[in-house]
Amino acid sequence: AQVVSPSAMADSGRVDPTGVFHVNDRVRVPIAQGSSIALPKIFTPLLVTVKLNAVNGHDQANLSKRLTVAPSRRELIKLLPFASEVKHDVTCRGMDGAIVALRLVLSTDREFKTGEEFSYPDQGVAFQVAAVEDSKQDYSPHRQKALAELNRNSQARFKGDLDAVTISLLQSWVIPKSDFIPTKNPIALFAGSAWKAFFSLFGQVTAADIHFLTFKGGGEKQVQLTVQYARIDDAKKCASVLHNRYVVNPMTMNIAMCVFFLVNYTAFKAELDQLD
């Protein structure tokens, strides 16, 4: 289950570098601002990429097929000694589209070494650690490089100031009412919502939109939240906290990766309007 335990939500004495969150192990809890609304939290997992290899005479192509089916993939993950700490997994595909690795989202502080292997001959599979990244570390070289790349890519895409952030979420996270039908697209993010209060923690919000996305093939509805700040530095502050981390739904404690970008508000809104 993609859930963070409520017991991990208590405040601690340490505050994150932005001054916005209390840090409690791998969960960051918004510092109280006099609001009675339960706000989203941030989960900063240990990210471990493992390659999966067929062993003991088993076929690699068949193993890849097993990985495409979520229940079968979860059964393989359960073999690992730290399976109870796996909160989510992301498939990594090769050039031919076959799944060649898994990115495991962990709540543990266990140490992993690149090349470390967990082999299960009876199941015909071996997991080999290919990469380890601790998203909890604010100033790690890897994170600083990723943030610099985010900023660089955004500047290359947009001519104007990067005055906004945008994030994709399930519609049910933002609008719990299951039968909600928008009368226009986009609509303003509700003034009293937990998400408006959450983004306001980073600075003065001048505009916030919910853009309803339509995908072929069904699946749960998604929305794009785009939030513009009065100060460019506040948009960057928000990015420094959210990028490559997970948000925690305050109602269900489910987690979702921050599919997140720095944008120019006017230009990005125009891009989304063209999709309608």
C-alpha positions as MATLAB code, in Angstrom:
seq = 'AQVVSPSAMADSGRVDPTGVFHVNDRVRVPIAQGSSIALPKIFTPLLVTVKLNAVNGHDQANLSKRLTVAPSRRELIKLLPFASEVKHDVTCRGMDGAIVALRLVLSTDREFKTGEEFSYPDQGVAFQVAAVEDSKQDYSPHRQKALAELNRNSQARFKGDLDAVTISLLQSWVIPKSDFIPTKNPIALFAGSAWKAFFSLFGQVTAADIHFLTFKGGGEKQVQLTVQYARIDDAKKCASVLHNRYVVNPMTMNIAMCVFFLVNYTAFKAELDQLD';
ca = [
       0.000    0.000    0.000;
       1.212    3.497   -0.827;
       0.641    4.807    2.679;
       2.731    6.682    5.242;
       1.937    5.768    8.816;
       0.096    8.514   10.773;
       2.454    7.782   13.680;
       5.235    9.333   11.608;
       3.442   12.668   11.434;
       4.263   14.137   14.855;
       6.323   17.335   14.871;
       9.990   17.218   15.826;
      12.360   19.957   16.917;
      14.269   20.279   13.648;
      13.102   22.628   10.890;
      13.941   22.206    7.214;
      16.213   24.763    5.444;
      13.255   26.713    4.040;
      11.787   27.235    7.506;
       8.454   25.861    6.314;
       8.429   22.325    7.739;
       9.228   20.440   10.894;
      11.394   17.440   10.041;
      10.373   14.124   11.547;
      12.626   11.425   10.105;
      11.397   11.032    6.494;
       8.211   13.080    6.843;
       8.057   16.877    6.768;
       5.119   18.402    8.563;
       3.986   21.981    7.768;
       4.678   24.382   10.605;
       1.339   25.461   12.068;
       0.150   28.796   10.676;
      -3.020   29.110   12.710;
      -4.981   26.999   10.233;
      -7.350   24.256   11.378;
      -7.090   22.527    7.971;
      -5.063   19.327    7.748;
      -2.363   20.174    5.203;
      -0.455   17.890    2.826;
       2.915   16.695    4.085;
       6.132   15.748    2.309;
       7.639   12.251    2.286;
      11.398   12.146    1.589;
      12.115    8.481    0.838;
      15.248    6.477    0.226;
      15.181    5.693   -3.504;
      16.841    2.431   -4.493;
      17.012    1.291   -8.111;
      17.404   -2.465   -8.516;
      18.061   -4.443  -11.685;
      16.230   -7.748  -11.953;
      17.990  -10.708  -13.500;
      16.629  -14.167  -14.248;
      18.670  -16.905  -12.530;
      18.685  -20.659  -12.118;
      17.647  -21.374  -15.710;
      14.696  -18.962  -15.773;
      13.980  -16.769  -18.798;
      14.681  -13.009  -18.686;
      11.842  -12.211  -21.105;
       9.384  -14.097  -18.926;
      10.641  -12.227  -15.857;
      10.054   -8.921  -17.647;
       6.482   -9.986  -18.415;
       5.908  -10.831  -14.747;
       7.034   -7.325  -13.836;
       4.418   -5.696  -16.079;
       1.605   -7.118  -13.933;
       1.317   -5.217  -10.644;
       0.249   -8.194   -8.447;
       3.092  -10.367   -9.808;
       5.556   -7.511   -9.329;
       4.455   -7.043   -5.719;
       4.907  -10.766   -5.065;
       8.516  -10.515   -6.242;
       9.132   -7.426   -4.101;
       7.806   -9.329   -1.059;
      10.841  -11.603   -1.342;
      13.126   -8.777   -0.256;
      14.112   -8.586    3.440;
      13.067   -4.925    3.551;
       9.763   -5.432    1.692;
       7.709   -3.963    4.542;
       9.509   -0.628    4.031;
       8.646   -0.414    0.306;
       5.927    2.222   -0.032;
       5.844    2.405   -3.816;
       7.669    1.121   -6.887;
       8.298    2.603  -10.313;
       9.170    0.504  -13.369;
      12.211    1.420  -15.482;
      12.181    0.331  -19.126;
      14.908   -0.274  -21.666;
      15.049    0.935  -25.264;
      12.906   -2.003  -26.364;
      10.210   -1.177  -23.820;
      10.960   -4.145  -21.579;
      11.111   -3.557  -17.825;
      14.753   -3.860  -16.788;
      14.713   -2.356  -13.286;
      12.545   -1.145  -10.448;
      12.880    2.059   -8.485;
      11.864    1.251   -4.924;
      10.534    4.001   -2.662;
      11.583    3.133    0.883;
      10.865    4.531    4.329;
      13.942    2.869    5.812;
      17.396    4.242    6.685;
      18.993    0.902    5.820;
      22.353    1.186    4.079;
      22.632   -0.188    0.546;
      25.742   -0.653   -1.541;
      25.830   -0.438   -5.322;
      26.242   -3.968   -6.653;
      24.689   -5.564   -3.563;
      22.581   -8.548   -4.591;
      19.537  -10.325   -3.203;
      19.142  -13.678   -4.953;
      16.186  -16.065   -4.867;
      17.027  -19.075   -7.088;
      13.785  -20.903   -6.301;
      11.855  -17.919   -7.673;
      14.285  -17.512  -10.566;
      15.165  -13.903   -9.789;
      18.022  -11.844   -8.382;
      17.816   -8.163   -7.433;
      20.999   -6.127   -7.848;
      21.299   -2.609   -6.419;
      22.140   -0.252   -9.286;
      21.714    3.172   -7.650;
      20.844    4.719   -4.290;
      19.554    8.240   -3.661;
      18.455    9.654   -0.319;
      15.882   12.383   -1.009;
      16.005   13.370    2.673;
      19.394   15.036    2.162;
      18.722   18.658    1.191;
      22.281   19.503    0.188;
      23.480   16.261   -1.378;
      25.394   16.744   -4.660;
      22.811   14.597   -6.433;
      19.887   16.753   -5.250;
      21.646   20.030   -5.977;
      22.455   18.789   -9.481;
      18.824   17.728  -10.031;
      17.494   21.123   -8.895;
      19.967   22.935  -11.147;
      18.844   20.777  -14.077;
      15.174   21.482  -13.276;
      15.866   25.219  -13.359;
      17.976   24.956  -16.522;
      15.348   22.949  -18.410;
      12.590   25.329  -17.354;
      14.580   28.374  -18.449;
      15.186   26.752  -21.836;
      11.463   26.084  -22.259;
      10.032   29.432  -21.148;
      11.139   32.931  -22.132;
       9.522   34.708  -19.165;
      10.269   34.562  -15.438;
       9.831   31.203  -13.705;
       7.187   32.579  -11.376;
       5.050   29.451  -10.892;
       5.106   25.760  -10.055;
       2.889   23.045  -11.501;
       2.138   19.571  -10.191;
      -0.013   16.656  -11.430;
      -2.325   15.004   -8.913;
      -5.316   12.693   -8.871;
      -8.493   14.758   -9.066;
      -9.865   13.019   -5.967;
      -6.970   14.426   -3.934;
      -7.938   17.994   -4.781;
     -11.704   17.617   -5.211;
     -13.005   14.770   -2.987;
     -16.512   14.973   -4.462;
     -16.561   12.030   -6.893;
     -19.406   13.341   -9.065;
     -17.931   16.826   -9.495;
     -18.297   18.108  -13.073;
     -16.473   21.358  -13.902;
     -18.459   24.010  -15.764;
     -15.257   25.457  -17.229;
     -11.593   24.539  -17.546;
      -9.529   25.653  -15.744;
     -11.095   26.769  -12.479;
      -9.505   28.602   -9.570;
      -8.131   26.495   -6.726;
     -10.611   26.855   -3.886;
      -9.585   29.597   -1.447;
     -10.253   27.473    1.646;
      -8.653   24.281    0.349;
      -5.779   22.450    2.010;
      -3.757   22.709   -1.207;
      -4.121   26.493   -1.399;
      -2.976   26.760    2.222;
      -0.118   24.340    1.537;
       1.301   26.286   -1.400;
       0.845   29.532    0.503;
       3.364   28.277    3.060;
       6.131   29.111    0.588;
       5.057   32.683   -0.132;
       2.285   34.937   -1.427;
       0.188   33.131   -4.042;
      -1.145   35.459   -6.749;
      -2.990   32.832   -8.829;
      -3.771   29.124   -8.512;
      -5.598   27.041  -11.112;
      -7.006   23.528  -11.392;
      -6.772   22.310  -14.983;
      -8.724   19.139  -15.706;
      -6.807   16.641  -17.823;
      -8.320   14.126  -20.224;
      -6.498   10.917  -21.132;
      -7.535    8.214  -23.540;
      -7.828    4.731  -22.085;
      -9.632    5.605  -18.866;
      -8.023    5.478  -15.447;
      -8.576    7.778  -12.517;
      -9.049   11.432  -13.422;
      -6.084   13.752  -12.986;
      -5.672   17.488  -12.583;
      -2.811   19.902  -13.060;
      -2.358   22.430  -10.253;
      -0.499   25.550  -11.338;
       0.421   28.081   -8.666;
       1.879   31.514   -9.348;
       3.891   33.385   -6.705;
       4.404   37.112   -6.224;
       8.151   36.484   -5.822;
      10.230   34.270   -8.114;
      12.334   33.166   -5.142;
       9.229   31.699   -3.503;
       8.556   29.514   -6.542;
      12.167   28.313   -6.298;
      11.712   27.681   -2.587;
       8.706   25.492   -3.320;
      10.719   23.606   -5.951;
      13.598   23.030   -3.538;
      11.236   21.213   -1.166;
       9.014   19.260   -3.562;
      11.231   18.208   -6.458;
      11.740   14.433   -6.662;
       9.888   13.864   -3.400;
       6.398   12.657   -2.506;
       3.323   14.461   -1.245;
       1.129   12.887    1.417;
      -2.646   13.196    1.111;
      -3.770   14.669    4.469;
      -7.045   12.716    4.414;
      -5.866    9.214    3.438;
      -2.079    9.312    4.093;
      -1.562    7.902    0.577;
       1.537    9.165   -1.193;
       2.142   10.367   -4.736;
       5.361   11.366   -6.441;
       5.687   15.058   -7.223;
       5.508   15.217  -11.018;
       6.600   18.781  -10.714;
       7.943   21.645  -12.843;
       8.965   25.286  -12.581;
       7.117   27.297  -15.231;
       6.198   30.729  -16.442;
       2.574   31.032  -15.367;
       1.209   32.862  -18.423;
       3.030   30.704  -20.985;
       2.200   27.393  -19.290;
      -1.464   28.319  -18.881;
      -1.574   29.047  -22.612;
      -0.068   25.598  -23.330;
      -2.744   23.882  -21.232;
      -5.525   25.941  -22.822;
      -4.446   24.662  -26.247;
      -4.948   21.069  -25.077;
      -8.681   21.612  -24.437;
];
